[in-house]
Amino acid sequence: MSASTDSQRMEKIVSLCKRRGFIFQSSEIYGGLNGAWDYGPLGVELKRNLKNYWWRVMVHERDDVVGMDGSILMNRAVWKASGHEGTFSDLMRECTYTHKRVRADQVLPQSGTEFSFSGAASPRDGTKCEFPIPLVILCRKGEHPDSVRRIARECFATIAARKLAPDEVKTLKLLGEQTRPIENSTDYHPETGGLLSEPRPFNLMFKTYVGATEDESSLTYLRPETAQSIFVEFKNILEVSRKKLPFGIAQIGKAFRNEINPRNFTFRSREFEQMELEYFCRPEQGMKLLEYWKEERLKFYENIGISRSKLHVLTVPDEERAFYSKGTYDIEYDFPFGRQELEGVAYRTDYDLSQHQKASGKSLEYFDEETKQKFIPHVVEPSAGVDRTVLALICEAYAEDEAPDEKGKMETRIVLRFHPRIAPIKCAVFPLLKNKEPLVAKAKEIVDLLRPHTYVFYDESGAIGRRYRRQDEIGTPFGVTVDFETLGEKDPALRDTVTLRDRDSMKQERVAIQDLPVILLERIV
Ligand code: ATP
């Protein structure tokens, strides 16, 4: 697919998410907050189904994993010991005129003509009003130089407005324009074209103060990952669960990172959720378990409907891996905006537990009953993002095909082909006509029959075709229609049967109402 169709596809997905209540911008009525999102009625269902399935597979269906739910605020000492306070940073560069930031490793090479406006602009009376530094902007290939001059004038007018009277600001003229050709340079901001500052580290943790005073003594951070609470609770959980190595502790929860450049819809957010497992083991088991968990996690994505052909495993090269990790895989997905990480599977050795043992002075060792040895366990960590996976699920499910309208004419249909397991609503129930009391009463009986088992939606408004279409667009896999045959009016043998429609094939089958719970559960689980 071409770059432009991919960006069109992404636009359609974002617009559908808002129109149908999956995802909204946070604080939208106040202009939003960059990097923060709200999940609407359907988004929250999708997210819960994903988290519940992860929990089922990673905790409930295993003997060797238990769960926990840690606090977001933790003692600052945790972040000192884990290394986050000192080193959890990205190299960042700043546009020298808008101060917009960008991650140093995310600047792509650009070519064009560099314009440098030095010195000053001159108002009417001949006084000079100087740029603090030369204003350097890249005029990219294909752009007209006047657009760069306009930016420079606007920028300079802002500076001059602080020093001059309003009518003088209007008469400013740019002076000292110099140009030079630029080929494939990463020194310009991808959006503004402004010259970038030298890279410098930018700590990604949000600071916060706990208690009445706002000083160093009460400083801590919003957690940037859920993993650390698992490490600091390791001993408590080991004691209460009486697990033997290898065993894991799983957690789903919020994490916060002050990302330099939130983008690609919810993909890179400042507030997000993680699903993390810390799987503790003996040192000699680490590398094998890294392979095991990579495979398990790939299976997981396939089981929620993400096709294997769009998943990729990147072996993180030595120089990019955390120094304590002996092996890391990134599981990536082909989003419409490119191939990007969904999950990291890392063999973190005994680094985290050793750090916390050293810093807290409390033993985090494991005692092996058989060998009578004491040692610090190693750990393999599959760490997935809830929001990124939700976005991948929506991107994967989005499709347009052709379906007949009321009069049998083919029209374009938007359909979210979610796996039934994660679809927000599992089944919609429709009476054929809303003004026929026996049809309505029967449909409501079916809703009551199904509700204890699964999430169903009752809809009686509009033509039946339009009702199907509304459900297709939000990915409801099954539709049950109560018609006159259900009432036994045409053929007594069909009394108490309904049509069950499949979202993807649009085929309808006639089934007995009493069989519906079993049929649906078999197809959803
Ligand atoms: P990236 O390189 O994309 O910044 P990362 O390697 O820093 O990600 P990890 O620290 O390994 O990410 O976090 C584990 C998982 O948490 C990621 O694979 C991702 O799914 C999720 N995650 C991390 N940062 C964000 C974010 N800013 N927004 C949404 N999800 C995130």
PDB file of C-alpha atoms and ligand atoms in Angstrom, residues 35 84 88 90 103 105-106 204 224-225 255-259 262-263 266-276 301 328 330-331 340-346 348 381-389, ligand 1:
ATOM      1  CA  GLY A  35      -0.318  12.674  24.682  1.00  0.00           C
ATOM      2  CA  HIS A  84      15.419   5.505  36.292  1.00  0.00           C
ATOM      3  CA  PHE A  88      15.652   7.069  32.145  1.00  0.00           C
ATOM      4  CA  ASP A  90      15.914  10.077  25.715  1.00  0.00           C
ATOM      5  CA  ARG A 103      13.688  12.750  19.866  1.00  0.00           C
ATOM      6  CA  ASP A 105      16.831   9.328  16.960  1.00  0.00           C
ATOM      7  CA  GLN A 106      13.587  10.212  15.197  1.00  0.00           C
ATOM      8  CA  LEU A 204      10.951  11.038  30.910  1.00  0.00           C
ATOM      9  CA  PRO A 224       7.181   5.032  34.102  1.00  0.00           C
ATOM     10  CA  GLU A 225       6.648   1.246  34.121  1.00  0.00           C
ATOM     11  CA  ALA A 255       2.440   4.114  33.452  1.00  0.00           C
ATOM     12  CA  PHE A 256       3.480   7.662  32.649  1.00  0.00           C
ATOM     13  CA  ARG A 257       6.281   9.013  30.485  1.00  0.00           C
ATOM     14  CA  ASN A 258       6.795  12.619  29.523  1.00  0.00           C
ATOM     15  CA  GLU A 259       7.481  11.651  25.915  1.00  0.00           C
ATOM     16  CA  PRO A 262       3.734  12.114  21.486  1.00  0.00           C
ATOM     17  CA  ARG A 263       2.375  11.078  18.086  1.00  0.00           C
ATOM     18  CA  THR A 266      -2.467   6.747  20.878  1.00  0.00           C
ATOM     19  CA  PHE A 267       0.722   4.943  19.825  1.00  0.00           C
ATOM     20  CA  ARG A 268       3.077   7.190  21.784  1.00  0.00           C
ATOM     21  CA  SER A 269       1.192   8.658  24.722  1.00  0.00           C
ATOM     22  CA  ARG A 270       2.264  10.270  27.959  1.00  0.00           C
ATOM     23  CA  GLU A 271      -0.198   8.245  30.012  1.00  0.00           C
ATOM     24  CA  PHE A 272      -0.721   4.622  29.008  1.00  0.00           C
ATOM     25  CA  GLU A 273      -1.246   1.137  30.367  1.00  0.00           C
ATOM     26  CA  GLN A 274       1.149  -1.771  30.427  1.00  0.00           C
ATOM     27  CA  MET A 275       0.615  -5.525  30.796  1.00  0.00           C
ATOM     28  CA  GLU A 276       3.815  -6.885  32.318  1.00  0.00           C
ATOM     29  CA  TYR A 301      -1.375 -11.731  19.284  1.00  0.00           C
ATOM     30  CA  THR A 328      15.897  -8.552  24.000  1.00  0.00           C
ATOM     31  CA  ASP A 330      10.863  -6.342  20.148  1.00  0.00           C
ATOM     32  CA  ILE A 331       7.592  -7.656  18.771  1.00  0.00           C
ATOM     33  CA  GLN A 340       6.533  -0.158  15.299  1.00  0.00           C
ATOM     34  CA  GLU A 341       7.015  -1.886  18.652  1.00  0.00           C
ATOM     35  CA  LEU A 342       4.042  -3.507  20.370  1.00  0.00           C
ATOM     36  CA  GLU A 343       5.911  -5.339  23.084  1.00  0.00           C
ATOM     37  CA  GLY A 344       9.421  -5.891  24.409  1.00  0.00           C
ATOM     38  CA  VAL A 345      10.530  -9.329  25.631  1.00  0.00           C
ATOM     39  CA  ALA A 346      13.731  -8.892  27.604  1.00  0.00           C
ATOM     40  CA  ARG A 348      16.966  -8.671  32.384  1.00  0.00           C
ATOM     41  CA  GLU A 381      10.062  -9.829  31.085  1.00  0.00           C
ATOM     42  CA  PRO A 382       7.386  -9.723  28.395  1.00  0.00           C
ATOM     43  CA  SER A 383       6.129  -6.125  28.576  1.00  0.00           C
ATOM     44  CA  ALA A 384       3.213  -5.132  26.359  1.00  0.00           C
ATOM     45  CA  GLY A 385       1.334  -1.880  25.907  1.00  0.00           C
ATOM     46  CA  VAL A 386      -2.458  -1.977  26.254  1.00  0.00           C
ATOM     47  CA  ASP A 387      -3.017   1.164  24.197  1.00  0.00           C
ATOM     48  CA  ARG A 388      -0.668   0.131  21.410  1.00  0.00           C
ATOM     49  CA  THR A 389      -2.336  -3.262  21.195  1.00  0.00           C
TER      50      THR A 389
HETATM   51  P1  ATP B   1       9.642   2.957  22.573  1.00  0.00           P
HETATM   52  O1  ATP B   1      10.993   2.515  22.082  1.00  0.00           O
HETATM   53  O2  ATP B   1       8.548   2.838  21.534  1.00  0.00           O
HETATM   54  O3  ATP B   1       9.638   4.263  23.298  1.00  0.00           O
HETATM   55  P2  ATP B   1      10.195   1.366  24.847  1.00  0.00           P
HETATM   56  O4  ATP B   1      11.127   0.349  24.275  1.00  0.00           O
HETATM   57  O5  ATP B   1      10.706   2.494  25.630  1.00  0.00           O
HETATM   58  O6  ATP B   1       9.210   1.902  23.681  1.00  0.00           O
HETATM   59  P3  ATP B   1       9.380  -0.311  26.962  1.00  0.00           P
HETATM   60  O7  ATP B   1      10.041   0.486  28.001  1.00  0.00           O
HETATM   61  O8  ATP B   1       9.968  -1.610  26.540  1.00  0.00           O
HETATM   62  O9  ATP B   1       9.097   0.610  25.690  1.00  0.00           O
HETATM   63  O10 ATP B   1       7.852  -0.524  27.406  1.00  0.00           O
HETATM   64  C1  ATP B   1       7.142  -1.706  27.158  1.00  0.00           C
HETATM   65  C2  ATP B   1       5.900  -1.446  26.350  1.00  0.00           C
HETATM   66  O11 ATP B   1       5.135  -0.377  26.905  1.00  0.00           O
HETATM   67  C3  ATP B   1       6.167  -1.017  24.903  1.00  0.00           C
HETATM   68  O12 ATP B   1       6.429  -2.106  24.073  1.00  0.00           O
HETATM   69  C4  ATP B   1       4.868  -0.335  24.565  1.00  0.00           C
HETATM   70  O13 ATP B   1       3.878  -1.262  24.154  1.00  0.00           O
HETATM   71  C5  ATP B   1       4.448   0.306  25.868  1.00  0.00           C
HETATM   72  N1  ATP B   1       4.825   1.740  25.842  1.00  0.00           N
HETATM   73  C6  ATP B   1       6.028   2.269  26.169  1.00  0.00           C
HETATM   74  N2  ATP B   1       6.013   3.598  26.007  1.00  0.00           N
HETATM   75  C7  ATP B   1       4.756   3.918  25.565  1.00  0.00           C
HETATM   76  C8  ATP B   1       4.101   5.141  25.234  1.00  0.00           C
HETATM   77  N3  ATP B   1       4.734   6.308  25.333  1.00  0.00           N
HETATM   78  N4  ATP B   1       2.832   5.099  24.821  1.00  0.00           N
HETATM   79  C9  ATP B   1       2.156   3.925  24.722  1.00  0.00           C
HETATM   80  N5  ATP B   1       2.723   2.736  25.038  1.00  0.00           N
HETATM   81  C10 ATP B   1       3.991   2.724  25.464  1.00  0.00           C
END
